[in-house]
Amino acid sequence: MNRAALIILLLCACFAACIKAPGTSLVAYKQQAAVDDKIITDYLAANPGLNAKKIDTSGVYYIVKQQGTINALYTNSTLVTVGDTGRVLSVSGDPVFTQTNEFHPSFVLGSVILGWQLGIPQVKKGGIVRLLIPSRYAYGPNAQPQIGVSFGLTNGLPANAVLDFDIQLYDVSN
């Protein structure tokens, strides 16, 4: 009898832990998607020379600045070495929150934000791409207090931040 009571108590605790955080409902998601899409389309309308292309129905836009010269096969396990500058498009002044200078980090493509997973394969090795990424393809409603502090973002990257990246693809390996 005690085992049955213990199992029921554990199941109740598990179900209680499944309560969603505020703002994570489908309605809130769709509302934020509309806000993000408006931020990006307004930005593109104000900058008509960018010649941005939308990736499928994702809301992620890309601009190829330099195509690169070597074809690459991209999978979730592809290792990419990049140089990047990231700005927050949804914050006044588009502040920089990340920038690599001489150091070029390597990432497994499947471990980076979805906007990068969709956008990086749009160029070949050696190419440069600019990505405009809605928050749902970045960090979503999760603020990132540790990102951007060294660049002057006092509270880090805010929740629902629309991001703007310039990414140079130095190397691709599988």
PDB file of C-alpha atoms in Angstrom:
ATOM      1  CA  MET A   1       0.000   0.000   0.000  1.00  0.00           C
ATOM      2  CA  ASN A   2       2.863   2.379   0.835  1.00  0.00           C
ATOM      3  CA  ARG A   3       4.459   1.744  -2.564  1.00  0.00           C
ATOM      4  CA  ALA A   4       1.227   2.626  -4.350  1.00  0.00           C
ATOM      5  CA  ALA A   5       0.919   5.846  -2.352  1.00  0.00           C
ATOM      6  CA  LEU A   6       4.561   6.694  -3.083  1.00  0.00           C
ATOM      7  CA  ILE A   7       4.086   6.087  -6.819  1.00  0.00           C
ATOM      8  CA  ILE A   8       0.962   8.260  -6.875  1.00  0.00           C
ATOM      9  CA  LEU A   9       2.803  11.008  -4.976  1.00  0.00           C
ATOM     10  CA  LEU A  10       5.709  10.878  -7.449  1.00  0.00           C
ATOM     11  CA  LEU A  11       3.348  11.016 -10.435  1.00  0.00           C
ATOM     12  CA  CYS A  12       1.580  14.045  -8.930  1.00  0.00           C
ATOM     13  CA  ALA A  13       4.942  15.753  -8.452  1.00  0.00           C
ATOM     14  CA  CYS A  14       5.915  15.017 -12.068  1.00  0.00           C
ATOM     15  CA  PHE A  15       2.652  16.397 -13.434  1.00  0.00           C
ATOM     16  CA  ALA A  16       2.952  19.497 -11.249  1.00  0.00           C
ATOM     17  CA  ALA A  17       6.388  20.131 -12.758  1.00  0.00           C
ATOM     18  CA  CYS A  18       4.846  20.140 -16.231  1.00  0.00           C
ATOM     19  CA  ILE A  19       3.003  23.425 -15.692  1.00  0.00           C
ATOM     20  CA  LYS A  20       3.921  25.792 -18.495  1.00  0.00           C
ATOM     21  CA  ALA A  21       5.669  29.048 -17.848  1.00  0.00           C
ATOM     22  CA  PRO A  22       3.653  32.212 -18.492  1.00  0.00           C
ATOM     23  CA  GLY A  23       3.608  33.263 -22.134  1.00  0.00           C
ATOM     24  CA  THR A  24       4.298  29.826 -23.582  1.00  0.00           C
ATOM     25  CA  SER A  25       0.813  29.150 -24.895  1.00  0.00           C
ATOM     26  CA  LEU A  26       0.134  28.755 -28.600  1.00  0.00           C
ATOM     27  CA  VAL A  27      -1.674  32.116 -28.618  1.00  0.00           C
ATOM     28  CA  ALA A  28       1.333  33.876 -27.047  1.00  0.00           C
ATOM     29  CA  TYR A  29       3.652  32.115 -29.510  1.00  0.00           C
ATOM     30  CA  LYS A  30       1.601  33.291 -32.492  1.00  0.00           C
ATOM     31  CA  GLN A  31       1.393  36.831 -31.126  1.00  0.00           C
ATOM     32  CA  GLN A  32       5.159  36.985 -30.650  1.00  0.00           C
ATOM     33  CA  ALA A  33       5.697  35.519 -34.141  1.00  0.00           C
ATOM     34  CA  ALA A  34       3.580  38.338 -35.596  1.00  0.00           C
ATOM     35  CA  VAL A  35       5.592  40.936 -33.642  1.00  0.00           C
ATOM     36  CA  ASP A  36       8.908  39.420 -34.791  1.00  0.00           C
ATOM     37  CA  ASP A  37       7.808  39.196 -38.416  1.00  0.00           C
ATOM     38  CA  LYS A  38       6.712  42.843 -38.363  1.00  0.00           C
ATOM     39  CA  ILE A  39      10.063  43.946 -36.928  1.00  0.00           C
ATOM     40  CA  ILE A  40      11.905  42.146 -39.721  1.00  0.00           C
ATOM     41  CA  THR A  41       9.601  43.199 -42.574  1.00  0.00           C
ATOM     42  CA  ASP A  42       9.629  46.825 -41.370  1.00  0.00           C
ATOM     43  CA  TYR A  43      13.426  46.701 -41.270  1.00  0.00           C
ATOM     44  CA  LEU A  44      13.575  45.279 -44.783  1.00  0.00           C
ATOM     45  CA  ALA A  45      11.073  47.863 -46.052  1.00  0.00           C
ATOM     46  CA  ALA A  46      13.253  50.627 -44.605  1.00  0.00           C
ATOM     47  CA  ASN A  47      16.324  49.077 -46.279  1.00  0.00           C
ATOM     48  CA  PRO A  48      15.141  48.008 -49.762  1.00  0.00           C
ATOM     49  CA  GLY A  49      18.650  47.485 -51.141  1.00  0.00           C
ATOM     50  CA  LEU A  50      19.301  44.467 -48.932  1.00  0.00           C
ATOM     51  CA  ASN A  51      17.711  41.984 -51.370  1.00  0.00           C
ATOM     52  CA  ALA A  52      16.819  39.543 -48.584  1.00  0.00           C
ATOM     53  CA  LYS A  53      15.311  36.140 -49.277  1.00  0.00           C
ATOM     54  CA  LYS A  54      13.048  34.243 -46.909  1.00  0.00           C
ATOM     55  CA  ILE A  55      13.894  30.648 -46.006  1.00  0.00           C
ATOM     56  CA  ASP A  56      10.684  28.677 -46.620  1.00  0.00           C
ATOM     57  CA  THR A  57       7.958  29.710 -44.175  1.00  0.00           C
ATOM     58  CA  SER A  58      10.331  30.103 -41.228  1.00  0.00           C
ATOM     59  CA  GLY A  59      10.471  33.882 -41.067  1.00  0.00           C
ATOM     60  CA  VAL A  60      14.279  33.712 -41.238  1.00  0.00           C
ATOM     61  CA  TYR A  61      15.689  35.964 -43.952  1.00  0.00           C
ATOM     62  CA  TYR A  62      19.150  35.773 -45.465  1.00  0.00           C
ATOM     63  CA  ILE A  63      21.303  38.010 -47.613  1.00  0.00           C
ATOM     64  CA  VAL A  64      24.293  36.431 -49.359  1.00  0.00           C
ATOM     65  CA  LYS A  65      27.100  38.961 -49.193  1.00  0.00           C
ATOM     66  CA  GLN A  66      29.668  36.602 -50.689  1.00  0.00           C
ATOM     67  CA  GLN A  67      28.739  33.124 -51.921  1.00  0.00           C
ATOM     68  CA  GLY A  68      32.003  31.355 -51.191  1.00  0.00           C
ATOM     69  CA  THR A  69      33.815  28.965 -53.495  1.00  0.00           C
ATOM     70  CA  ILE A  70      33.670  25.438 -52.107  1.00  0.00           C
ATOM     71  CA  ASN A  71      30.462  23.407 -51.992  1.00  0.00           C
ATOM     72  CA  ALA A  72      29.739  21.818 -48.643  1.00  0.00           C
ATOM     73  CA  LEU A  73      27.392  19.136 -47.422  1.00  0.00           C
ATOM     74  CA  TYR A  74      25.520  20.301 -44.334  1.00  0.00           C
ATOM     75  CA  THR A  75      24.080  17.976 -41.709  1.00  0.00           C
ATOM     76  CA  ASN A  76      23.336  18.379 -38.014  1.00  0.00           C
ATOM     77  CA  SER A  77      26.791  16.954 -37.270  1.00  0.00           C
ATOM     78  CA  THR A  78      28.659  19.314 -39.612  1.00  0.00           C
ATOM     79  CA  LEU A  79      31.369  21.302 -37.838  1.00  0.00           C
ATOM     80  CA  VAL A  80      31.441  24.944 -38.957  1.00  0.00           C
ATOM     81  CA  THR A  81      34.117  27.503 -38.136  1.00  0.00           C
ATOM     82  CA  VAL A  82      32.772  31.026 -38.270  1.00  0.00           C
ATOM     83  CA  GLY A  83      33.417  34.648 -37.606  1.00  0.00           C
ATOM     84  CA  ASP A  84      30.321  36.571 -36.649  1.00  0.00           C
ATOM     85  CA  THR A  85      28.827  39.829 -35.486  1.00  0.00           C
ATOM     86  CA  GLY A  86      25.427  39.674 -33.830  1.00  0.00           C
ATOM     87  CA  ARG A  87      23.085  42.604 -33.263  1.00  0.00           C
ATOM     88  CA  VAL A  88      19.711  42.846 -31.532  1.00  0.00           C
ATOM     89  CA  LEU A  89      17.302  44.081 -34.189  1.00  0.00           C
ATOM     90  CA  SER A  90      14.422  44.420 -31.730  1.00  0.00           C
ATOM     91  CA  VAL A  91      16.254  46.833 -29.410  1.00  0.00           C
ATOM     92  CA  SER A  92      16.685  50.512 -30.225  1.00  0.00           C
ATOM     93  CA  GLY A  93      20.002  51.194 -31.932  1.00  0.00           C
ATOM     94  CA  ASP A  94      20.578  47.557 -32.953  1.00  0.00           C
ATOM     95  CA  PRO A  95      23.286  47.011 -30.311  1.00  0.00           C
ATOM     96  CA  VAL A  96      26.042  44.467 -30.924  1.00  0.00           C
ATOM     97  CA  PHE A  97      25.872  41.575 -28.446  1.00  0.00           C
ATOM     98  CA  THR A  98      28.548  39.278 -29.867  1.00  0.00           C
ATOM     99  CA  GLN A  99      31.526  39.652 -32.180  1.00  0.00           C
ATOM    100  CA  THR A 100      34.481  37.499 -33.064  1.00  0.00           C
ATOM    101  CA  ASN A 101      37.581  39.250 -34.238  1.00  0.00           C
ATOM    102  CA  GLU A 102      40.740  37.151 -34.533  1.00  0.00           C
ATOM    103  CA  PHE A 103      39.196  34.152 -32.745  1.00  0.00           C
ATOM    104  CA  HIS A 104      36.958  32.034 -34.973  1.00  0.00           C
ATOM    105  CA  PRO A 105      34.962  29.492 -32.969  1.00  0.00           C
ATOM    106  CA  SER A 106      33.802  26.141 -34.311  1.00  0.00           C
ATOM    107  CA  PHE A 107      30.319  24.771 -33.674  1.00  0.00           C
ATOM    108  CA  VAL A 108      28.441  21.611 -34.528  1.00  0.00           C
ATOM    109  CA  LEU A 109      25.642  22.925 -36.741  1.00  0.00           C
ATOM    110  CA  GLY A 110      22.991  20.918 -34.888  1.00  0.00           C
ATOM    111  CA  SER A 111      23.910  22.615 -31.600  1.00  0.00           C
ATOM    112  CA  VAL A 112      23.432  26.249 -32.617  1.00  0.00           C
ATOM    113  CA  ILE A 113      20.208  28.250 -32.772  1.00  0.00           C
ATOM    114  CA  LEU A 114      17.736  27.178 -35.443  1.00  0.00           C
ATOM    115  CA  GLY A 115      18.205  30.420 -37.389  1.00  0.00           C
ATOM    116  CA  TRP A 116      21.860  29.516 -37.923  1.00  0.00           C
ATOM    117  CA  GLN A 117      20.975  25.929 -38.822  1.00  0.00           C
ATOM    118  CA  LEU A 118      18.717  27.253 -41.584  1.00  0.00           C
ATOM    119  CA  GLY A 119      20.880  30.171 -42.711  1.00  0.00           C
ATOM    120  CA  ILE A 120      24.451  28.916 -42.773  1.00  0.00           C
ATOM    121  CA  PRO A 121      23.758  26.304 -45.482  1.00  0.00           C
ATOM    122  CA  GLN A 122      22.715  29.143 -47.818  1.00  0.00           C
ATOM    123  CA  VAL A 123      26.401  29.861 -48.553  1.00  0.00           C
ATOM    124  CA  LYS A 124      29.424  27.832 -49.534  1.00  0.00           C
ATOM    125  CA  LYS A 125      32.658  27.535 -47.559  1.00  0.00           C
ATOM    126  CA  GLY A 126      34.357  30.924 -47.561  1.00  0.00           C
ATOM    127  CA  GLY A 127      31.039  32.735 -47.943  1.00  0.00           C
ATOM    128  CA  ILE A 128      29.462  35.511 -45.927  1.00  0.00           C
ATOM    129  CA  VAL A 129      25.765  35.559 -45.080  1.00  0.00           C
ATOM    130  CA  ARG A 130      23.601  37.975 -43.155  1.00  0.00           C
ATOM    131  CA  LEU A 131      20.721  36.442 -41.212  1.00  0.00           C
ATOM    132  CA  LEU A 132      17.648  38.187 -39.800  1.00  0.00           C
ATOM    133  CA  ILE A 133      16.265  35.768 -37.240  1.00  0.00           C
ATOM    134  CA  PRO A 134      12.909  35.986 -35.447  1.00  0.00           C
ATOM    135  CA  SER A 135      13.030  35.133 -31.756  1.00  0.00           C
ATOM    136  CA  ARG A 136      11.314  31.761 -32.280  1.00  0.00           C
ATOM    137  CA  TYR A 137      14.387  30.632 -34.263  1.00  0.00           C
ATOM    138  CA  ALA A 138      16.812  32.075 -31.702  1.00  0.00           C
ATOM    139  CA  TYR A 139      16.249  32.015 -27.938  1.00  0.00           C
ATOM    140  CA  GLY A 140      12.489  32.646 -27.910  1.00  0.00           C
ATOM    141  CA  PRO A 141      10.983  33.800 -24.605  1.00  0.00           C
ATOM    142  CA  ASN A 142      14.161  32.849 -22.733  1.00  0.00           C
ATOM    143  CA  ALA A 143      16.299  35.851 -21.851  1.00  0.00           C
ATOM    144  CA  GLN A 144      20.047  35.185 -22.006  1.00  0.00           C
ATOM    145  CA  PRO A 145      21.498  37.353 -19.217  1.00  0.00           C
ATOM    146  CA  GLN A 146      25.071  36.168 -19.824  1.00  0.00           C
ATOM    147  CA  ILE A 147      25.123  37.044 -23.541  1.00  0.00           C
ATOM    148  CA  GLY A 148      26.070  40.585 -24.517  1.00  0.00           C
ATOM    149  CA  VAL A 149      27.048  41.931 -21.105  1.00  0.00           C
ATOM    150  CA  SER A 150      30.645  42.480 -22.252  1.00  0.00           C
ATOM    151  CA  PHE A 151      29.249  44.534 -25.164  1.00  0.00           C
ATOM    152  CA  GLY A 152      27.222  46.871 -22.960  1.00  0.00           C
ATOM    153  CA  LEU A 153      23.853  45.081 -22.788  1.00  0.00           C
ATOM    154  CA  THR A 154      23.395  45.587 -19.056  1.00  0.00           C
ATOM    155  CA  ASN A 155      20.831  42.808 -18.617  1.00  0.00           C
ATOM    156  CA  GLY A 156      22.152  40.616 -21.416  1.00  0.00           C
ATOM    157  CA  LEU A 157      20.103  39.461 -24.380  1.00  0.00           C
ATOM    158  CA  PRO A 158      16.407  40.139 -23.706  1.00  0.00           C
ATOM    159  CA  ALA A 159      13.595  37.615 -24.117  1.00  0.00           C
ATOM    160  CA  ASN A 160      12.028  37.495 -27.594  1.00  0.00           C
ATOM    161  CA  ALA A 161      14.997  39.253 -29.187  1.00  0.00           C
ATOM    162  CA  VAL A 162      15.015  39.443 -32.992  1.00  0.00           C
ATOM    163  CA  LEU A 163      18.619  38.907 -34.072  1.00  0.00           C
ATOM    164  CA  ASP A 164      20.727  40.149 -36.988  1.00  0.00           C
ATOM    165  CA  PHE A 165      23.942  38.243 -37.721  1.00  0.00           C
ATOM    166  CA  ASP A 166      26.761  38.689 -40.212  1.00  0.00           C
ATOM    167  CA  ILE A 167      28.473  35.300 -40.461  1.00  0.00           C
ATOM    168  CA  GLN A 168      31.628  34.461 -42.376  1.00  0.00           C
ATOM    169  CA  LEU A 169      32.010  30.739 -42.945  1.00  0.00           C
ATOM    170  CA  TYR A 170      35.712  29.899 -42.658  1.00  0.00           C
ATOM    171  CA  ASP A 171      35.565  26.120 -42.631  1.00  0.00           C
ATOM    172  CA  VAL A 172      33.095  23.259 -42.977  1.00  0.00           C
ATOM    173  CA  SER A 173      33.876  19.659 -42.092  1.00  0.00           C
ATOM    174  CA  ASN A 174      31.867  16.483 -41.618  1.00  0.00           C
TER     175      ASN A 174
END
